[in-house]
Tab-separated table of C-alpha atoms and ligand atoms in Angstrom:
chain	number	residue	atom	x	y	z
F	1	UNK	CA	2.947	-27.150	-23.637
F	2	UNK	CA	4.683	-28.436	-20.495
F	3	UNK	CA	5.049	-32.172	-20.326
F	4	UNK	CA	4.880	-33.975	-16.990
F	5	UNK	CA	4.718	-37.524	-15.718
F	6	UNK	CA	1.912	-38.854	-13.554
F	7	UNK	CA	2.129	-41.509	-10.860
F	8	UNK	CA	-0.341	-42.727	-8.262
F	9	UNK	CA	0.396	-44.430	-4.983
F	10	UNK	CA	-1.673	-45.821	-2.131
F	11	UNK	CA	1.045	-45.664	0.547
F	12	UNK	CA	1.998	-42.533	2.498
F	13	UNK	CA	5.671	-43.510	2.782
F	14	UNK	CA	5.940	-44.099	-0.957
F	15	UNK	CA	4.347	-40.739	-1.716
F	16	UNK	CA	6.763	-38.957	0.634
F	17	UNK	CA	9.749	-40.870	-0.789
F	18	UNK	CA	8.781	-40.181	-4.410
F	19	UNK	CA	8.287	-36.504	-3.695
F	20	UNK	CA	11.616	-36.262	-1.838
F	21	UNK	CA	13.444	-37.761	-4.808
F	22	UNK	CA	12.145	-35.123	-7.217
F	23	UNK	CA	12.190	-31.427	-6.258
F	24	UNK	CA	10.051	-30.447	-9.244
F	25	UNK	CA	7.252	-32.916	-8.439
F	26	UNK	CA	3.949	-31.913	-6.824
F	27	UNK	CA	1.280	-33.827	-4.996
F	28	UNK	CA	-2.146	-33.592	-6.570
F	29	UNK	CA	-5.307	-34.177	-4.524
F	30	UNK	CA	-8.666	-32.836	-5.801
F	31	UNK	CA	-6.788	-30.879	-8.455
F	32	UNK	CA	-9.245	-27.966	-8.276
F	33	UNK	CA	-6.480	-25.420	-7.799
F	34	UNK	CA	-3.309	-27.079	-9.042
F	35	UNK	CA	-4.707	-28.126	-12.419
F	36	UNK	CA	-6.090	-24.601	-13.023
F	37	UNK	CA	-2.666	-23.160	-12.253
F	38	UNK	CA	-1.010	-25.644	-14.605
F	39	UNK	CA	-3.424	-24.676	-17.380
F	40	UNK	CA	-2.502	-21.023	-16.817
F	41	UNK	CA	1.222	-21.921	-16.929
F	42	UNK	CA	1.702	-20.586	-13.389
F	43	UNK	CA	2.626	-23.979	-11.916
F	44	UNK	CA	4.894	-26.169	-14.049
F	45	UNK	CA	5.577	-29.430	-12.167
F	46	UNK	CA	7.462	-32.039	-14.149
F	47	UNK	CA	5.780	-34.791	-12.209
F	48	UNK	CA	2.409	-35.200	-10.501
F	49	UNK	CA	2.055	-37.645	-7.608
F	50	UNK	CA	-1.629	-38.454	-7.224
F	51	UNK	CA	-2.349	-38.852	-3.510
F	52	UNK	CA	-6.108	-39.415	-3.694
F	53	UNK	CA	-5.741	-43.125	-2.855
F	54	UNK	CA	-3.722	-42.612	0.318
F	55	UNK	CA	-5.612	-43.795	3.427
F	56	UNK	CA	-6.031	-40.245	4.748
F	57	UNK	CA	-9.722	-39.526	4.248
F	58	UNK	CA	-11.080	-40.545	7.660
F	59	UNK	CA	-12.538	-38.188	10.249
F	60	UNK	CA	-11.995	-39.629	13.722
F	61	UNK	CA	-11.786	-38.738	17.412
F	62	UNK	CA	-8.416	-37.863	18.941
F	63	UNK	CA	-7.325	-39.051	22.372
F	64	UNK	CA	-7.518	-35.521	23.811
F	65	UNK	CA	-11.194	-35.086	22.989
F	66	UNK	CA	-10.739	-33.383	19.635
F	67	UNK	CA	-11.342	-34.474	16.061
F	68	UNK	CA	-8.846	-35.463	13.362
F	69	UNK	CA	-9.675	-34.485	9.779
F	70	UNK	CA	-7.740	-36.649	7.343
F	71	UNK	CA	-5.992	-34.492	4.739
F	72	UNK	CA	-7.891	-36.269	1.962
F	73	UNK	CA	-11.353	-35.871	3.478
F	74	UNK	CA	-13.235	-33.775	0.951
F	75	UNK	CA	-14.523	-30.362	1.928
F	76	UNK	CA	-18.095	-31.681	1.429
F	77	UNK	CA	-17.588	-34.780	3.583
F	78	UNK	CA	-16.031	-32.604	6.282
F	79	UNK	CA	-18.748	-29.939	6.304
F	80	UNK	CA	-21.559	-32.525	6.469
F	81	UNK	CA	-19.835	-34.905	8.892
F	82	UNK	CA	-22.078	-35.247	11.942
F	83	UNK	CA	-19.255	-34.729	14.443
F	84	UNK	CA	-18.025	-31.632	12.625
F	85	UNK	CA	-21.446	-30.068	12.182
F	86	UNK	CA	-22.440	-30.689	15.804
F	87	UNK	CA	-19.161	-30.010	17.606
F	88	UNK	CA	-17.544	-27.522	15.204
F	89	UNK	CA	-20.443	-25.849	13.358
F	90	UNK	CA	-18.242	-22.816	12.691
F	91	UNK	CA	-16.081	-24.994	10.458
F	92	UNK	CA	-19.049	-26.445	8.576
F	93	UNK	CA	-20.414	-22.942	8.000
F	94	UNK	CA	-17.093	-21.671	6.682
F	95	UNK	CA	-16.589	-24.581	4.286
F	96	UNK	CA	-20.139	-24.301	2.952
F	97	UNK	CA	-19.614	-20.568	2.351
F	98	UNK	CA	-16.890	-21.437	-0.170
F	99	UNK	CA	-16.808	-22.501	-3.814
F	100	UNK	CA	-19.721	-24.626	-5.122
F	101	UNK	CA	-21.125	-28.077	-4.238
F	102	UNK	CA	-19.283	-29.633	-7.193
F	103	UNK	CA	-15.953	-28.107	-6.152
F	104	UNK	CA	-16.438	-29.044	-2.500
F	105	UNK	CA	-17.012	-32.647	-3.587
F	106	UNK	CA	-13.557	-32.705	-5.199
F	107	UNK	CA	-11.552	-30.327	-2.999
F	108	UNK	CA	-9.697	-31.897	-0.074
F	109	UNK	CA	-8.940	-30.442	3.336
F	110	UNK	CA	-5.163	-30.602	2.794
F	111	UNK	CA	-5.500	-28.963	-0.623
F	112	UNK	CA	-7.691	-26.221	0.813
F	113	UNK	CA	-4.873	-25.128	3.122
F	114	UNK	CA	-2.452	-24.981	0.205
F	115	UNK	CA	-4.624	-23.250	-2.381
F	116	UNK	CA	-2.843	-20.234	-3.789
F	117	UNK	CA	-3.902	-16.603	-3.902
F	118	UNK	CA	-6.575	-15.351	-6.305
F	119	UNK	CA	-4.600	-12.177	-7.127
F	120	UNK	CA	-5.424	-11.506	-10.812
F	121	UNK	CA	-1.790	-10.705	-11.625
F	122	UNK	CA	-0.527	-13.942	-10.105
F	123	UNK	CA	-2.638	-15.763	-12.720
F	124	UNK	CA	-1.574	-13.460	-15.578
F	125	UNK	CA	1.888	-14.545	-16.682
F	126	UNK	CA	2.220	-11.430	-18.864
F	127	UNK	CA	2.506	-9.227	-15.756
F	128	UNK	CA	5.220	-8.880	-13.085
F	129	UNK	CA	4.468	-10.739	-9.848
F	130	UNK	CA	6.890	-11.349	-6.989
F	131	UNK	CA	4.961	-14.377	-5.842
F	132	UNK	CA	5.051	-16.099	-9.223
F	133	UNK	CA	8.489	-14.804	-10.222
F	134	UNK	CA	10.531	-13.507	-7.266
F	135	UNK	CA	12.121	-10.113	-7.894
F	136	UNK	CA	9.931	-9.202	-10.873
F	137	UNK	CA	7.776	-6.663	-8.974
F	138	UNK	CA	4.192	-6.472	-7.788
F	139	UNK	CA	1.581	-5.373	-10.312
F	140	UNK	CA	-1.162	-5.051	-7.709
F	141	UNK	CA	0.282	-2.308	-5.498
F	142	UNK	CA	-0.305	0.370	-8.126
F	143	UNK	CA	-2.817	-1.686	-10.100
F	144	UNK	CA	-6.346	-2.907	-9.520
F	145	UNK	CA	-6.238	-4.164	-5.939
F	146	UNK	CA	-9.868	-4.437	-4.816
F	147	UNK	CA	-9.421	-7.965	-3.427
F	148	UNK	CA	-6.014	-7.386	-1.867
F	149	UNK	CA	-4.583	-7.262	1.648
F	150	UNK	CA	-4.847	-4.400	4.128
F	151	UNK	CA	-2.962	-6.060	6.989
F	152	UNK	CA	0.456	-7.655	7.373
F	153	UNK	CA	1.845	-6.271	4.124
F	154	UNK	CA	4.642	-4.199	5.664
F	155	UNK	CA	6.989	-5.133	8.448
F	156	UNK	CA	7.501	-2.403	11.091
F	157	UNK	CA	10.463	-0.245	10.083
F	158	UNK	CA	10.494	-1.567	6.541
F	159	UNK	CA	11.453	0.966	3.873
F	160	UNK	CA	9.797	1.022	0.469
F	161	UNK	CA	6.837	-0.780	-1.014
F	162	UNK	CA	5.635	-4.148	0.278
F	163	UNK	CA	6.729	-7.086	-1.856
F	164	UNK	CA	3.229	-8.563	-2.157
F	165	UNK	CA	-0.283	-7.577	-1.054
F	166	UNK	CA	-2.022	-10.841	-1.922
F	167	UNK	CA	-4.575	-12.456	0.393
F	168	UNK	CA	-5.050	-16.090	1.295
F	169	UNK	CA	-8.392	-16.999	-0.284
F	170	UNK	CA	-9.613	-19.889	1.882
F	171	UNK	CA	-12.778	-19.776	3.975
F	172	UNK	CA	-12.030	-23.051	5.747
F	173	UNK	CA	-8.673	-21.743	6.984
F	174	UNK	CA	-10.284	-18.752	8.695
F	175	UNK	CA	-12.411	-21.093	10.810
F	176	UNK	CA	-9.402	-23.368	11.464
F	177	UNK	CA	-7.451	-20.337	12.704
F	178	UNK	CA	-10.238	-19.409	15.128
F	179	UNK	CA	-10.473	-23.022	16.289
F	180	UNK	CA	-6.681	-23.195	16.811
F	181	UNK	CA	-6.291	-26.348	14.759
F	182	UNK	CA	-2.968	-28.150	14.407
F	183	UNK	CA	-1.595	-29.378	11.073
F	184	UNK	CA	0.117	-32.781	11.069
F	185	UNK	CA	2.703	-33.329	8.342
F	186	UNK	CA	5.085	-36.039	7.218
F	187	UNK	CA	8.303	-35.592	5.279
F	188	UNK	CA	11.489	-37.498	4.668
F	189	UNK	CA	12.762	-36.220	8.069
F	190	UNK	CA	9.742	-37.673	9.864
F	191	UNK	CA	6.475	-36.371	11.276
F	192	UNK	CA	5.777	-33.058	12.979
F	193	UNK	CA	2.907	-30.783	13.939
F	194	UNK	CA	2.425	-27.122	13.102
F	195	UNK	CA	0.035	-24.880	15.083
F	196	UNK	CA	-2.371	-23.275	12.634
F	197	UNK	CA	-1.223	-19.738	13.508
F	198	UNK	CA	2.278	-20.695	12.283
F	199	UNK	CA	1.219	-22.616	9.166
F	200	UNK	CA	0.644	-19.730	6.741
F	201	UNK	CA	3.093	-16.844	6.652
F	202	UNK	CA	3.186	-13.130	5.891
F	203	UNK	CA	4.898	-12.191	2.615
F	204	UNK	CA	7.950	-10.366	4.013
F	205	UNK	CA	10.655	-10.420	1.347
F	206	UNK	CA	9.801	-13.954	0.216
F	207	UNK	CA	6.183	-13.779	-0.974
F	208	UNK	CA	6.654	-16.851	-3.176
F	209	UNK	CA	6.612	-18.927	0.029
F	210	UNK	CA	3.030	-19.224	1.286
F	211	UNK	CA	3.516	-21.443	4.323
F	212	UNK	CA	5.986	-23.109	6.674
F	213	UNK	CA	5.931	-26.601	5.124
F	214	UNK	CA	9.371	-27.926	4.261
F	215	UNK	CA	9.753	-28.885	0.588
F	216	UNK	CA	8.140	-32.266	-0.008
F	217	UNK	CA	6.201	-32.479	3.258
F	218	UNK	CA	2.786	-34.100	3.006
F	219	UNK	CA	-0.120	-32.898	5.134
F	220	UNK	CA	-1.588	-36.004	6.754
F	221	UNK	CA	-4.312	-34.460	8.917
F	222	UNK	CA	-5.708	-31.366	10.537
F	223	UNK	CA	-6.451	-31.840	14.228
F	224	UNK	CA	-9.199	-29.865	15.936
F	225	UNK	CA	-8.877	-29.311	19.690
F	226	UNK	CA	-11.736	-30.262	22.020
F	227	UNK	CA	-13.034	-26.700	22.245
F	228	UNK	CA	-15.342	-26.196	19.263
F	229	UNK	CA	-17.627	-23.287	20.258
F	230	UNK	CA	-20.785	-25.231	19.343
F	231	UNK	CA	-23.122	-22.757	21.039
F	232	UNK	CA	-21.762	-19.290	20.259
F	233	UNK	CA	-20.132	-18.972	16.855
F	234	UNK	CA	-20.530	-17.511	13.401
F	235	UNK	CA	-18.818	-17.322	10.033
F	236	UNK	CA	-19.680	-14.106	8.248
F	237	UNK	CA	-18.534	-13.826	4.626
F	238	UNK	CA	-18.894	-10.577	2.673
F	239	UNK	CA	-18.379	-10.854	-1.081
F	240	UNK	CA	-19.388	-9.335	-4.384
F	241	UNK	CA	-21.876	-12.134	-5.249
F	242	UNK	CA	-24.017	-14.186	-2.880
F	243	UNK	CA	-22.354	-17.430	-3.936
F	244	UNK	CA	-19.384	-18.771	-5.878
F	245	UNK	CA	-17.186	-15.818	-4.938
F	246	UNK	CA	-14.170	-15.400	-2.702
F	247	UNK	CA	-14.424	-13.258	0.444
F	248	UNK	CA	-13.699	-9.547	0.357
F	249	UNK	CA	-13.751	-9.808	4.126
F	250	UNK	CA	-14.773	-12.729	6.301
F	251	UNK	CA	-14.922	-13.181	10.053
F	252	UNK	CA	-14.899	-16.397	12.065
F	253	UNK	CA	-15.941	-15.993	15.687
F	254	UNK	CA	-16.120	-18.532	18.504
F	255	UNK	CA	-17.247	-17.411	21.960
F	256	UNK	CA	-17.909	-18.956	25.322
F	257	UNK	CA	-20.370	-17.014	27.452
F	258	UNK	CA	-21.247	-17.123	31.120
F	259	UNK	CA	-24.991	-16.708	31.284
F	260	UNK	CA	-25.092	-17.398	35.024
F	261	UNK	CA	-23.681	-14.152	36.369
F	262	UNK	CA	-25.602	-10.936	37.099
F	263	UNK	CA	-25.421	-9.538	33.568
F	264	UNK	CA	-26.122	-12.917	31.984
F	265	UNK	CA	-24.003	-11.772	29.092
F	266	UNK	CA	-20.324	-12.149	29.973
F	267	UNK	CA	-17.738	-13.393	27.470
F	268	UNK	CA	-15.366	-15.941	29.016
F	269	UNK	CA	-13.450	-16.987	25.894
F	270	UNK	CA	-13.189	-15.308	22.483
F	271	UNK	CA	-11.590	-16.286	19.194
F	272	UNK	CA	-11.741	-14.000	16.170
F	273	UNK	CA	-10.075	-14.674	12.800
F	274	UNK	CA	-10.371	-12.587	9.641
F	275	UNK	CA	-10.216	-13.711	6.020
F	276	UNK	CA	-9.709	-11.682	2.834
F	277	UNK	CA	-7.527	-9.106	4.559
F	278	UNK	CA	-4.027	-10.603	4.754
F	279	UNK	CA	-1.609	-13.178	3.354
F	280	UNK	CA	-2.835	-15.519	6.112
F	281	UNK	CA	-5.914	-15.775	8.316
F	282	UNK	CA	-5.563	-12.761	10.610
F	283	UNK	CA	-5.731	-12.987	14.382
F	284	UNK	CA	-4.764	-10.563	17.124
F	285	UNK	CA	-4.846	-12.281	20.534
F	286	UNK	CA	-5.002	-8.871	22.312
F	287	UNK	CA	-8.379	-8.215	20.701
F	288	UNK	CA	-9.661	-11.548	22.036
F	289	UNK	CA	-8.254	-10.960	25.528
F	290	UNK	CA	-9.858	-7.549	25.590
F	291	UNK	CA	-13.293	-9.168	25.406
F	292	UNK	CA	-12.754	-11.706	28.184
F	293	UNK	CA	-14.705	-10.909	31.336
F	294	UNK	CA	-16.620	-8.173	29.527
F	295	UNK	CA	-20.278	-8.056	28.564
F	296	UNK	CA	-21.175	-8.634	24.917
F	297	UNK	CA	-21.902	-5.042	23.899
F	298	UNK	CA	-21.421	-3.088	20.707
F	299	UNK	CA	-18.906	-0.805	22.453
F	300	UNK	CA	-16.712	-3.754	23.440
F	301	UNK	CA	-17.029	-5.274	19.943
F	302	UNK	CA	-15.999	-1.926	18.447
F	303	UNK	CA	-12.908	-1.821	20.687
F	304	UNK	CA	-11.938	-5.343	19.566
F	305	UNK	CA	-12.462	-4.387	15.911
F	306	UNK	CA	-10.229	-1.320	16.278
F	307	UNK	CA	-7.462	-3.489	17.744
F	308	UNK	CA	-7.770	-6.117	15.012
F	309	UNK	CA	-7.483	-3.466	12.315
F	310	UNK	CA	-4.669	-1.492	13.970
F	311	UNK	CA	-2.039	-0.640	11.362
F	312	UNK	CA	-4.287	-1.499	8.409
F	313	UNK	CA	-3.208	0.077	5.132
F	314	UNK	CA	-5.242	0.470	1.954
F	315	UNK	CA	-3.807	0.659	-1.564
F	316	UNK	CA	-6.601	2.583	-3.289
F	317	UNK	CA	-9.166	0.176	-4.644
F	318	UNK	CA	-9.144	-1.876	-1.445
F	319	UNK	CA	-9.133	0.932	1.144
F	320	UNK	CA	-12.870	0.393	1.715
F	321	UNK	CA	-11.999	-2.948	3.327
F	322	UNK	CA	-10.696	-1.254	6.490
F	323	UNK	CA	-14.123	0.092	7.456
F	324	UNK	CA	-15.878	-2.966	6.009
F	325	UNK	CA	-13.792	-5.289	8.188
F	326	UNK	CA	-14.530	-3.301	11.352
F	327	UNK	CA	-18.265	-3.403	10.677
F	328	UNK	CA	-18.097	-7.108	9.809
F	329	UNK	CA	-16.322	-7.891	13.102
F	330	UNK	CA	-18.940	-6.017	15.135
F	331	UNK	CA	-21.761	-7.784	13.275
F	332	UNK	CA	-20.137	-11.213	13.555
F	333	UNK	CA	-19.537	-10.825	17.290
F	334	UNK	CA	-23.193	-9.802	17.691
F	335	UNK	CA	-24.297	-12.860	15.732
F	336	UNK	CA	-22.056	-15.207	17.713
F	337	UNK	CA	-23.343	-13.792	21.013
F	338	UNK	CA	-26.891	-14.208	19.681
F	339	UNK	CA	-27.599	-10.494	19.990
F	340	UNK	CA	-28.516	-10.315	16.329
F	341	UNK	CA	-29.775	-12.887	13.818
F	342	UNK	CA	-27.450	-14.797	11.496
F	343	UNK	CA	-28.315	-13.862	7.932
D	1	LIG	C1	-14.114	-21.568	-9.204
D	1	LIG	C2	-13.556	-21.796	-7.834
D	1	LIG	C3	-14.140	-21.157	-6.749
D	1	LIG	C4	-13.644	-21.375	-5.472
D	1	LIG	N1	-14.201	-20.699	-4.413
D	1	LIG	C5	-13.669	-20.879	-3.155
D	1	LIG	C6	-14.177	-20.162	-2.039
D	1	LIG	O1	-15.125	-19.378	-2.145
D	1	LIG	N2	-13.614	-20.382	-0.829
D	1	LIG	C7	-12.567	-21.256	-0.664
D	1	LIG	O2	-12.090	-21.422	0.462
D	1	LIG	N3	-12.046	-21.919	-1.695
D	1	LIG	C8	-12.571	-21.739	-2.932
D	1	LIG	N4	-12.037	-22.412	-3.998
D	1	LIG	C9	-10.781	-23.125	-3.811
D	1	LIG	C10	-10.942	-24.585	-3.460
D	1	LIG	O3	-11.476	-24.680	-2.157
D	1	LIG	C11	-9.539	-25.163	-3.534
D	1	LIG	O4	-9.166	-25.181	-4.894
D	1	LIG	C12	-9.461	-26.558	-2.963
D	1	LIG	O5	-9.758	-26.548	-1.577
D	1	LIG	C13	-8.087	-27.165	-3.183
D	1	LIG	O6	-8.117	-28.524	-2.781
D	1	LIG	P1	-7.658	-29.674	-3.802
D	1	LIG	O7	-7.747	-30.950	-3.071
D	1	LIG	O8	-8.430	-29.596	-5.085
D	1	LIG	O9	-6.157	-29.246	-4.014
D	1	LIG	P2	-5.197	-29.480	-5.298
D	1	LIG	O10	-5.576	-28.530	-6.371
D	1	LIG	O11	-5.091	-30.926	-5.622
D	1	LIG	O12	-3.807	-29.046	-4.647
D	1	LIG	C14	-3.567	-27.709	-4.219
D	1	LIG	C15	-2.145	-27.657	-3.690
D	1	LIG	O13	-2.028	-28.412	-2.506
D	1	LIG	C16	-1.018	-29.428	-2.621
D	1	LIG	N5	-1.538	-30.557	-1.856
D	1	LIG	C17	-2.801	-31.073	-1.909
D	1	LIG	N6	-2.969	-31.972	-0.925
D	1	LIG	C18	-1.804	-32.014	-0.226
D	1	LIG	C19	-1.364	-32.733	0.930
D	1	LIG	N7	-2.166	-33.581	1.591
D	1	LIG	N8	-0.097	-32.529	1.386
D	1	LIG	C20	0.727	-31.655	0.758
D	1	LIG	N9	0.366	-30.962	-0.355
D	1	LIG	C21	-0.888	-31.124	-0.815
D	1	LIG	C22	-0.852	-29.659	-4.101
D	1	LIG	O14	0.470	-30.073	-4.404
D	1	LIG	C23	-1.120	-28.245	-4.649
D	1	LIG	O15	0.049	-27.469	-4.540
D	1	LIG	C24	-12.540	-22.247	-5.286
D	1	LIG	C25	-11.991	-22.919	-6.387
D	1	LIG	C26	-12.478	-22.699	-7.644
D	1	LIG	C27	-11.849	-23.420	-8.793
D	2	LIG	S1	-0.021	-8.990	-4.810
D	2	LIG	FE1	1.448	-10.675	-4.685
D	2	LIG	S2	0.510	-12.196	-6.016
D	2	LIG	FE2	-0.384	-10.224	-6.590
D	2	LIG	S3	0.907	-9.308	-8.181
D	2	LIG	FE3	1.662	-8.574	-6.232
D	2	LIG	S4	3.302	-10.037	-5.760
D	2	LIG	FE4	1.990	-11.036	-7.256
C-alpha cells in the first residue's frame, strides 16, 4: 500500500505552485488513467492535486479564428460541442472512436494527451521495462509485441536494440496532430505554447519521458487553428474489437480539394497522422507535400503511404502492421476525398 495525500484547488496559480513545491506530486483530472496506474503500482505519487475544479473546462473561439479547448473539457463535451463537430469533425470522430461513453464523460482533454502507453509489460511490475524503470530492459522487443511500434523506435546510426517500442495509445491526439493543434501550458516559470508535433517525443534513450512538458507544468488548453478540414476528412481506426479497444493502426486525414479545375479532383492541402504505430502520433510532411497539386488517385495515395512507412521495422508479432498501415492510409485518403464510403 502506498499512502498519498490529496488536495483540491480551484485556482490555476495555486495548483501550479503546489505542484512546483513537491516533485513527487501529480495532478489528477478524470483519473481514468492515473488511478489505474496507481492501483497497478506503476505510478506512486505521494500527493494528488485534484484539478477538476480549475476554471479550464470552456471551449471558446480564439482571436485568430480557431477554437480553444480548455484542458478540463471532458472528451464527451468536446466531441459533442457544436463548434467542434461542425468545424473540426475529424476531432469529434477520433474522440468518439476511443474508450466508452462512461470513460469519455470522465476523461479530460489534458489528461488524454498525457495518458500512458498500453504496453502490457509497462503495467506488469514483475517484468523489466525501461519506461517504468529506466535501465531495466524492454520485455516487449523479444516478447509479445502485437500492439507495439513499427516506426521511430531506432535513431539512424544507432547500434543495438531500441530502448522501447511502446506506442502512444490516444485517438484524440492523432486528430490533433493532423489538425496541427498547439498546447498551452503554465508552470512556475510562466506560460508557453508547444506545437503539437513537438509535444510527444520518440523514446530515444529516455523512454520514461513521454513528452516535452517541464516537470510540474499544467496544460491549460489545446488550441485548434482556423483550418479544420470540415469537408474532406476521416478518422479510420483499425482494432481487434469494434469498440472499447485501442487502435492497432489509426489514420487521421484532413484534405482540401479544388473541385473547380479540369480534373475536379485536385488536392490542395493534405494532413495525414497515424496512430498505433509509434511513441507519438506519426506524421511525415513529405508524404503530405507529395499529394499537393495531384489528383486524388489510388496511385498517389499508395506513394504517400510508402513514404509514411519508410523505415518501418517489425518485431515479430507486430510486423503485420506495416502492410496494415499502408492499406489503412490508402483507404482513409479515399474516404476523406469522398472516393469511397466511410464505414
Ligand atoms: C478501459 C479504457 C479504455 C480506453 N480506451 C481508449 C481508446 O480507445 N482511445 C483513447 O484515446 N483513450 C482510451 N482510453 C484512455 C482515456 O482516454 C484516458 O485515460 C483519458 O483521456 C485520460 O484523461 P483523464 O482526465 O482521466 O486523465 P488522468 O487519469 O486524470 O491523468 C492522466 C495523466 O495526465 C496528468 N494530467 C491530467 N490533466 C492534466 C493537466 N491539465 N495538466 C498537466 N497534467 C495533467 C495526470 O497527472 C496524469 O499523469 C481508455 C481508458 C480506459 C480506462
Ligand atoms: S515497449 Fe517500452 S513500455 Fe513496453 S516493455 Fe518495452 S520499454 Fe517498457
